[in-house]
mmCIF file of C-alpha atoms and ligand atoms in Angstrom:
data_model
loop_
_atom_site.group_PDB
_atom_site.id
_atom_site.type_symbol
_atom_site.label_atom_id
_atom_site.label_comp_id
_atom_site.label_asym_id
_atom_site.label_seq_id
_atom_site.Cartn_x
_atom_site.Cartn_y
_atom_site.Cartn_z
ATOM 1 C CA UNK A 187 -8.389 -22.397 -7.624
ATOM 2 C CA UNK A 188 -10.241 -22.816 -4.351
ATOM 3 C CA UNK A 189 -8.607 -19.788 -2.734
ATOM 4 C CA UNK A 190 -9.574 -17.504 -5.602
ATOM 5 C CA UNK A 191 -9.921 -14.049 -4.149
ATOM 6 C CA UNK A 192 -10.028 -10.638 -5.715
ATOM 7 C CA UNK A 193 -8.955 -7.830 -3.410
ATOM 8 C CA UNK A 194 -9.290 -4.821 -5.712
ATOM 9 C CA UNK A 195 -12.783 -4.266 -7.145
ATOM 10 C CA UNK A 196 -14.771 -1.066 -7.699
ATOM 11 C CA UNK A 197 -18.528 -0.406 -7.586
ATOM 12 C CA UNK A 198 -20.759 2.585 -8.270
ATOM 13 C CA UNK A 199 -19.398 4.015 -5.016
ATOM 14 C CA UNK A 200 -16.499 5.045 -7.297
ATOM 15 C CA UNK A 201 -17.242 7.763 -9.839
ATOM 16 C CA UNK A 202 -15.485 5.825 -12.594
ATOM 17 C CA UNK A 203 -17.628 2.669 -12.137
ATOM 18 C CA UNK A 204 -21.324 2.434 -13.014
ATOM 19 C CA UNK A 205 -22.124 -1.006 -11.596
ATOM 20 C CA UNK A 206 -23.905 -1.549 -8.276
ATOM 21 C CA UNK A 207 -22.220 -3.821 -5.733
ATOM 22 C CA UNK A 208 -24.908 -6.484 -6.151
ATOM 23 C CA UNK A 209 -24.153 -6.900 -9.862
ATOM 24 C CA UNK A 210 -20.447 -7.257 -9.047
ATOM 25 C CA UNK A 211 -21.307 -9.940 -6.441
ATOM 26 C CA UNK A 212 -23.413 -11.923 -8.888
ATOM 27 C CA UNK A 213 -20.643 -11.933 -11.457
ATOM 28 C CA UNK A 214 -18.072 -12.849 -8.800
ATOM 29 C CA UNK A 215 -20.069 -15.931 -7.850
ATOM 30 C CA UNK A 216 -20.469 -16.903 -11.510
ATOM 31 C CA UNK A 217 -16.721 -16.467 -12.075
ATOM 32 C CA UNK A 218 -15.838 -18.705 -9.142
ATOM 33 C CA UNK A 219 -14.507 -15.898 -6.938
ATOM 34 C CA UNK A 220 -15.089 -16.870 -3.305
ATOM 35 C CA UNK A 221 -13.735 -13.811 -1.542
ATOM 36 C CA UNK A 222 -13.966 -10.238 -2.768
ATOM 37 C CA UNK A 223 -12.887 -6.858 -1.411
ATOM 38 C CA UNK A 224 -14.729 -3.802 -2.682
ATOM 39 C CA UNK A 225 -12.155 -1.018 -2.778
ATOM 40 C CA UNK A 226 -13.837 2.162 -3.933
ATOM 41 C CA UNK A 227 -11.853 5.341 -4.455
ATOM 42 C CA UNK A 228 -11.391 7.978 -1.814
ATOM 43 C CA UNK A 229 -9.501 10.835 -3.449
ATOM 44 C CA UNK A 230 -8.700 14.285 -2.147
ATOM 45 C CA UNK A 231 -6.543 15.766 -4.867
ATOM 46 C CA UNK A 232 -8.106 19.120 -5.674
ATOM 47 C CA UNK A 233 -8.144 18.382 -9.389
ATOM 48 C CA UNK A 234 -9.526 14.872 -9.047
ATOM 49 C CA UNK A 235 -12.855 14.425 -10.810
ATOM 50 C CA UNK A 236 -14.317 12.330 -8.000
ATOM 51 C CA UNK A 237 -13.408 14.773 -5.237
ATOM 52 C CA UNK A 238 -16.229 14.556 -2.658
ATOM 53 C CA UNK A 239 -17.969 11.634 -4.378
ATOM 54 C CA UNK A 240 -17.335 8.830 -1.849
ATOM 55 C CA UNK A 241 -19.805 8.358 1.019
ATOM 56 C CA UNK A 242 -18.739 5.783 3.627
ATOM 57 C CA UNK A 243 -22.289 5.377 5.017
ATOM 58 C CA UNK A 244 -23.679 4.514 1.600
ATOM 59 C CA UNK A 245 -20.737 2.176 0.902
ATOM 60 C CA UNK A 246 -21.212 0.257 4.181
ATOM 61 C CA UNK A 247 -24.978 0.026 3.607
ATOM 62 C CA UNK A 248 -24.181 -1.668 0.271
ATOM 63 C CA UNK A 249 -21.708 -4.032 1.954
ATOM 64 C CA UNK A 250 -24.230 -5.061 4.624
ATOM 65 C CA UNK A 251 -26.995 -5.602 2.060
ATOM 66 C CA UNK A 252 -24.746 -7.736 -0.137
ATOM 67 C CA UNK A 253 -23.401 -9.782 2.785
ATOM 68 C CA UNK A 254 -27.021 -10.656 3.657
ATOM 69 C CA UNK A 255 -27.981 -11.385 0.070
ATOM 70 C CA UNK A 256 -24.896 -13.423 -0.996
ATOM 71 C CA UNK A 257 -23.919 -15.627 1.953
ATOM 72 C CA UNK A 258 -21.719 -17.826 -0.278
ATOM 73 C CA UNK A 259 -19.448 -14.913 -1.094
ATOM 74 C CA UNK A 260 -17.062 -13.593 1.508
ATOM 75 C CA UNK A 261 -17.295 -9.813 1.177
ATOM 76 C CA UNK A 262 -14.534 -7.661 2.643
ATOM 77 C CA UNK A 263 -14.930 -3.950 3.214
ATOM 78 C CA UNK A 264 -12.080 -2.108 1.548
ATOM 79 C CA UNK A 265 -11.158 1.285 0.189
ATOM 80 C CA UNK A 266 -8.554 2.651 -2.249
ATOM 81 C CA UNK A 267 -6.943 5.770 -0.818
ATOM 82 C CA UNK A 268 -5.306 8.190 -3.245
ATOM 83 C CA UNK A 269 -2.013 9.530 -1.820
ATOM 84 C CA UNK A 270 -2.900 8.962 1.861
ATOM 85 C CA UNK A 271 0.378 10.576 2.957
ATOM 86 C CA UNK A 272 -0.731 13.899 1.453
ATOM 87 C CA UNK A 273 -4.333 13.924 2.681
ATOM 88 C CA UNK A 274 -4.104 12.054 5.962
ATOM 89 C CA UNK A 275 -5.946 14.617 8.103
ATOM 90 C CA UNK A 276 -9.009 14.294 5.900
ATOM 91 C CA UNK A 277 -8.712 10.523 5.548
ATOM 92 C CA UNK A 278 -8.130 9.561 9.180
ATOM 93 C CA UNK A 279 -11.679 10.358 10.389
ATOM 94 C CA UNK A 280 -13.060 7.970 7.786
ATOM 95 C CA UNK A 281 -10.666 5.037 8.130
ATOM 96 C CA UNK A 282 -10.673 5.310 11.929
ATOM 97 C CA UNK A 283 -14.456 5.278 12.247
ATOM 98 C CA UNK A 284 -15.559 2.573 9.828
ATOM 99 C CA UNK A 285 -14.848 -1.183 10.018
ATOM 100 C CA UNK A 286 -12.613 -1.700 7.000
ATOM 101 C CA UNK A 287 -11.068 -5.116 6.447
ATOM 102 C CA UNK A 288 -8.301 -3.815 4.221
ATOM 103 C CA UNK A 289 -7.083 -0.528 2.818
ATOM 104 C CA UNK A 290 -5.261 0.025 -0.474
ATOM 105 C CA UNK A 291 -2.789 2.874 -0.935
ATOM 106 C CA UNK A 292 -2.343 4.306 -4.437
ATOM 107 C CA UNK A 293 -0.341 7.026 -6.103
ATOM 108 C CA UNK A 294 -2.397 8.531 -8.919
ATOM 109 C CA UNK A 295 -0.883 12.025 -8.639
ATOM 110 C CA UNK A 296 2.707 13.190 -8.289
ATOM 111 C CA UNK A 297 2.454 16.727 -6.954
ATOM 112 C CA UNK A 298 0.027 18.540 -9.228
ATOM 113 C CA UNK A 299 0.371 16.073 -12.080
ATOM 114 C CA UNK A 300 -1.879 13.139 -12.839
ATOM 115 C CA UNK A 301 -0.368 9.796 -13.820
ATOM 116 C CA UNK A 302 -3.218 9.512 -16.319
ATOM 117 C CA UNK A 303 -2.240 12.721 -18.131
ATOM 118 C CA UNK A 304 -0.003 12.244 -21.194
ATOM 119 C CA UNK A 305 1.594 15.646 -20.572
ATOM 120 C CA UNK A 306 3.370 14.262 -17.509
ATOM 121 C CA UNK A 307 5.231 11.798 -19.735
ATOM 122 C CA UNK A 308 5.703 14.117 -22.730
ATOM 123 C CA UNK A 309 7.597 16.550 -20.523
ATOM 124 C CA UNK A 310 10.032 13.969 -19.124
ATOM 125 C CA UNK A 311 12.423 11.219 -20.106
ATOM 126 C CA UNK A 312 11.018 7.811 -19.092
ATOM 127 C CA UNK A 313 13.587 7.251 -16.310
ATOM 128 C CA UNK A 314 12.787 10.602 -14.748
ATOM 129 C CA UNK A 315 9.005 10.185 -15.026
ATOM 130 C CA UNK A 316 9.110 6.782 -13.344
ATOM 131 C CA UNK A 317 11.653 7.891 -10.753
ATOM 132 C CA UNK A 318 9.493 10.805 -9.574
ATOM 133 C CA UNK A 319 6.486 8.485 -9.388
ATOM 134 C CA UNK A 320 8.393 5.828 -7.390
ATOM 135 C CA UNK A 321 9.723 8.469 -4.993
ATOM 136 C CA UNK A 322 6.132 9.444 -4.264
ATOM 137 C CA UNK A 323 5.267 5.761 -3.694
ATOM 138 C CA UNK A 324 8.141 5.373 -1.214
ATOM 139 C CA UNK A 325 6.939 8.443 0.699
ATOM 140 C CA UNK A 326 3.417 7.030 0.797
ATOM 141 C CA UNK A 327 4.540 3.583 1.995
ATOM 142 C CA UNK A 328 6.767 5.091 4.688
ATOM 143 C CA UNK A 329 3.850 7.197 5.880
ATOM 144 C CA UNK A 330 1.628 4.103 6.148
ATOM 145 C CA UNK A 331 -2.011 4.146 7.252
ATOM 146 C CA UNK A 332 -2.931 1.488 4.693
ATOM 147 C CA UNK A 333 -2.361 -2.250 4.213
ATOM 148 C CA UNK A 334 -1.854 -3.026 0.523
ATOM 149 C CA UNK A 335 0.186 -1.159 -2.086
ATOM 150 C CA UNK A 336 -1.927 -0.939 -5.250
ATOM 151 C CA UNK A 337 -0.556 -1.144 -8.825
ATOM 152 C CA UNK A 338 3.081 -0.571 -7.843
ATOM 153 C CA UNK A 339 4.176 0.555 -11.329
ATOM 154 C CA UNK A 340 1.007 2.275 -12.553
ATOM 155 C CA UNK A 341 2.760 4.553 -15.102
ATOM 156 C CA UNK A 342 3.793 1.621 -17.277
ATOM 157 C CA UNK A 343 0.104 1.351 -18.164
ATOM 158 C CA UNK A 344 -0.713 5.034 -18.409
ATOM 159 C CA UNK A 345 2.533 5.951 -20.256
ATOM 160 C CA UNK A 346 2.349 3.040 -22.662
ATOM 161 C CA UNK A 347 0.996 5.134 -25.548
ATOM 162 C CA UNK A 348 3.991 7.484 -25.258
ATOM 163 C CA UNK A 349 6.932 5.392 -24.047
ATOM 164 C CA UNK A 350 5.927 1.970 -25.377
ATOM 165 C CA UNK A 351 7.140 -1.237 -23.724
ATOM 166 C CA UNK A 352 8.236 -1.097 -20.102
ATOM 167 C CA UNK A 353 11.783 -1.958 -19.035
ATOM 168 C CA UNK A 354 11.727 -3.003 -15.382
ATOM 169 C CA UNK A 355 15.493 -3.709 -15.373
ATOM 170 C CA UNK A 356 16.230 -0.024 -15.983
ATOM 171 C CA UNK A 357 14.262 0.792 -12.821
ATOM 172 C CA UNK A 358 15.602 -1.884 -10.497
ATOM 173 C CA UNK A 359 16.865 0.635 -7.899
ATOM 174 C CA UNK A 360 13.478 2.349 -7.778
ATOM 175 C CA UNK A 361 11.637 -0.964 -7.376
ATOM 176 C CA UNK A 362 14.002 -2.054 -4.627
ATOM 177 C CA UNK A 363 13.422 1.212 -2.751
ATOM 178 C CA UNK A 364 9.663 0.590 -2.897
ATOM 179 C CA UNK A 365 10.010 -3.044 -1.822
ATOM 180 C CA UNK A 366 12.272 -2.121 1.084
ATOM 181 C CA UNK A 367 9.696 0.417 2.278
ATOM 182 C CA UNK A 368 6.964 -2.240 1.993
ATOM 183 C CA UNK A 369 8.983 -4.778 3.996
ATOM 184 C CA UNK A 370 9.941 -2.219 6.664
ATOM 185 C CA UNK A 371 6.349 -1.028 7.094
ATOM 186 C CA UNK A 372 4.518 -4.391 6.786
ATOM 187 C CA UNK A 373 2.714 -3.224 3.649
ATOM 188 C CA UNK A 374 1.559 -5.976 1.290
ATOM 189 C CA UNK A 375 2.034 -5.544 -2.462
ATOM 190 C CA UNK A 376 -0.723 -6.717 -4.805
ATOM 191 C CA UNK A 377 -0.408 -8.261 -8.214
ATOM 192 C CA UNK A 378 -2.828 -6.020 -10.110
ATOM 193 C CA UNK A 379 -4.089 -7.680 -13.295
ATOM 194 C CA UNK A 380 -5.858 -4.709 -14.895
ATOM 195 C CA UNK A 381 -2.904 -3.965 -17.162
ATOM 196 C CA UNK A 382 -3.092 -7.498 -18.583
ATOM 197 C CA UNK A 383 -6.369 -6.426 -20.199
ATOM 198 C CA UNK A 384 -4.770 -3.340 -21.814
ATOM 199 C CA UNK A 385 -2.115 -2.673 -24.473
ATOM 200 C CA UNK A 386 0.808 -2.961 -22.068
ATOM 201 C CA UNK A 387 -0.270 -6.581 -21.461
ATOM 202 C CA UNK A 388 1.844 -7.000 -18.320
ATOM 203 C CA UNK A 389 0.731 -7.216 -14.686
ATOM 204 C CA UNK A 390 1.674 -4.688 -11.987
ATOM 205 C CA UNK A 391 4.357 -5.804 -11.143
ATOM 206 C CA UNK A 392 5.867 -8.231 -13.654
ATOM 207 C CA UNK A 393 7.776 -11.335 -12.554
ATOM 208 C CA UNK A 394 11.230 -9.710 -12.655
ATOM 209 C CA UNK A 395 10.189 -6.866 -10.377
ATOM 210 C CA UNK A 396 8.433 -9.218 -7.972
ATOM 211 C CA UNK A 397 11.535 -11.423 -7.821
ATOM 212 C CA UNK A 398 13.516 -8.507 -6.341
ATOM 213 C CA UNK A 399 10.872 -8.252 -3.606
ATOM 214 C CA UNK A 400 11.329 -11.948 -2.802
ATOM 215 C CA UNK A 401 15.133 -11.680 -2.884
ATOM 216 C CA UNK A 402 14.873 -8.878 -0.324
ATOM 217 C CA UNK A 403 12.774 -11.030 2.003
ATOM 218 C CA UNK A 404 9.238 -10.003 0.959
ATOM 219 C CA UNK A 405 6.573 -12.651 1.570
ATOM 220 C CA UNK A 406 3.195 -10.926 1.682
ATOM 221 C CA UNK A 407 1.032 -10.798 -1.424
ATOM 222 C CA UNK A 408 -2.551 -10.269 -2.606
ATOM 223 C CA UNK A 409 -4.209 -10.378 -6.030
ATOM 224 C CA UNK A 410 -6.543 -7.725 -7.441
ATOM 225 C CA UNK A 411 -8.247 -7.325 -10.810
ATOM 226 C CA UNK A 412 -8.975 -3.593 -10.344
ATOM 227 C CA UNK A 413 -12.304 -4.417 -12.039
ATOM 228 C CA UNK A 414 -14.557 -1.483 -12.891
ATOM 229 C CA UNK A 415 -16.981 -3.756 -14.821
ATOM 230 C CA UNK A 416 -18.423 -7.147 -13.809
ATOM 231 C CA UNK A 417 -16.745 -9.023 -16.669
ATOM 232 C CA UNK A 418 -13.281 -8.155 -15.310
ATOM 233 C CA UNK A 419 -13.792 -9.634 -11.838
ATOM 234 C CA UNK A 420 -11.281 -12.367 -11.148
ATOM 235 C CA UNK A 421 -9.621 -11.850 -14.531
ATOM 236 C CA UNK A 422 -5.926 -12.624 -14.910
ATOM 237 C CA UNK A 423 -5.695 -14.552 -11.647
ATOM 238 C CA UNK A 424 -4.114 -17.560 -13.366
ATOM 239 C CA UNK A 425 -1.389 -15.292 -14.722
ATOM 240 C CA UNK A 426 -1.008 -13.617 -11.302
ATOM 241 C CA UNK A 427 -0.465 -17.034 -9.778
ATOM 242 C CA UNK A 428 2.125 -17.897 -12.452
ATOM 243 C CA UNK A 429 3.987 -14.637 -11.744
ATOM 244 C CA UNK A 430 3.903 -15.182 -7.980
ATOM 245 C CA UNK A 431 5.172 -18.757 -8.188
ATOM 246 C CA UNK A 432 7.799 -17.817 -10.789
ATOM 247 C CA UNK A 433 9.053 -15.053 -8.508
ATOM 248 C CA UNK A 434 9.291 -17.490 -5.589
ATOM 249 C CA UNK A 435 6.152 -16.647 -3.591
ATOM 250 C CA UNK A 436 4.030 -19.599 -2.547
ATOM 251 C CA UNK A 437 1.257 -18.079 -0.447
ATOM 252 C CA UNK A 438 -1.505 -15.503 -0.783
ATOM 253 C CA UNK A 439 -2.654 -13.438 2.206
ATOM 254 C CA UNK A 440 -6.226 -13.185 3.488
ATOM 255 C CA UNK A 441 -7.228 -10.059 5.384
ATOM 256 C CA UNK A 442 -9.930 -9.312 7.917
ATOM 257 C CA UNK A 443 -10.204 -6.301 10.229
ATOM 258 C CA UNK A 444 -6.984 -4.897 8.691
ATOM 259 C CA UNK A 445 -4.944 -7.943 9.730
ATOM 260 C CA UNK A 446 -3.622 -10.926 7.811
ATOM 261 C CA UNK A 447 -5.650 -13.793 9.210
ATOM 262 C CA UNK A 448 -4.557 -16.616 6.944
ATOM 263 C CA UNK A 449 -2.026 -17.618 4.265
ATOM 264 C CA UNK A 450 -3.297 -19.901 1.486
ATOM 265 C CA UNK A 451 -0.936 -21.929 -0.680
ATOM 266 C CA UNK A 452 -0.952 -20.910 -4.339
HETATM 267 ZN ZN1 ZN B 1704 -5.808 3.024 -8.628
HETATM 268 ZN ZN1 ZN B 1705 -8.604 0.718 -8.338
#
């Protein structure tokens, strides 16, 4: 696929990734990825392990070095914000003062509870656990300050060991609330392929959930592997394309300077 781009990739600017940006670039080129966005974590939750880890100066020095070293790879400067609606005062000075091409918004925490902590799911019925998560996502999307909604239904991956298979149909109202907020606020959903590599074996979102977005008038879309290791870069993009086309989306968006600059046919 000539357009092949991966808009959700981590480097050692994230605490949970050990690989320098250059090694991710080399693998991207080998995998046929032509456009990549490095979206390292910026988290402010007081219990988050990587609190205080991200340094924008160091990140942009890596981006500039890699742009010079790999001219055949289009490198976009990105960032993955954790709950921007809750930490905006601390985030704004960073996103306003550095030249990001795109910004991901993610919910990893609902209140004081981590979506990666099994106790969140053990203490709730599945419907309730997902509903509280989706309500947080809607708040975040309505707040804005970012461009792309990351892993829309993250808990289906992190709850898989407790709840088992995910039933999107049971959560249609919650998905539609998220999609409406995305459409109203010009926020682009991604198809995140990380979960295809894990037990849940289903992208964020699956085809049914994405179809509701299309029915409601949604058109914008990006793809992201959420790679934390070089071997995952670009993975699952064929499946992402199949999901997008099956749901009725025929274009992928390209970003630059926090704007959509081009739509490529899938
Ligand atoms: Zn994330
Ligand atoms: Zn990520």
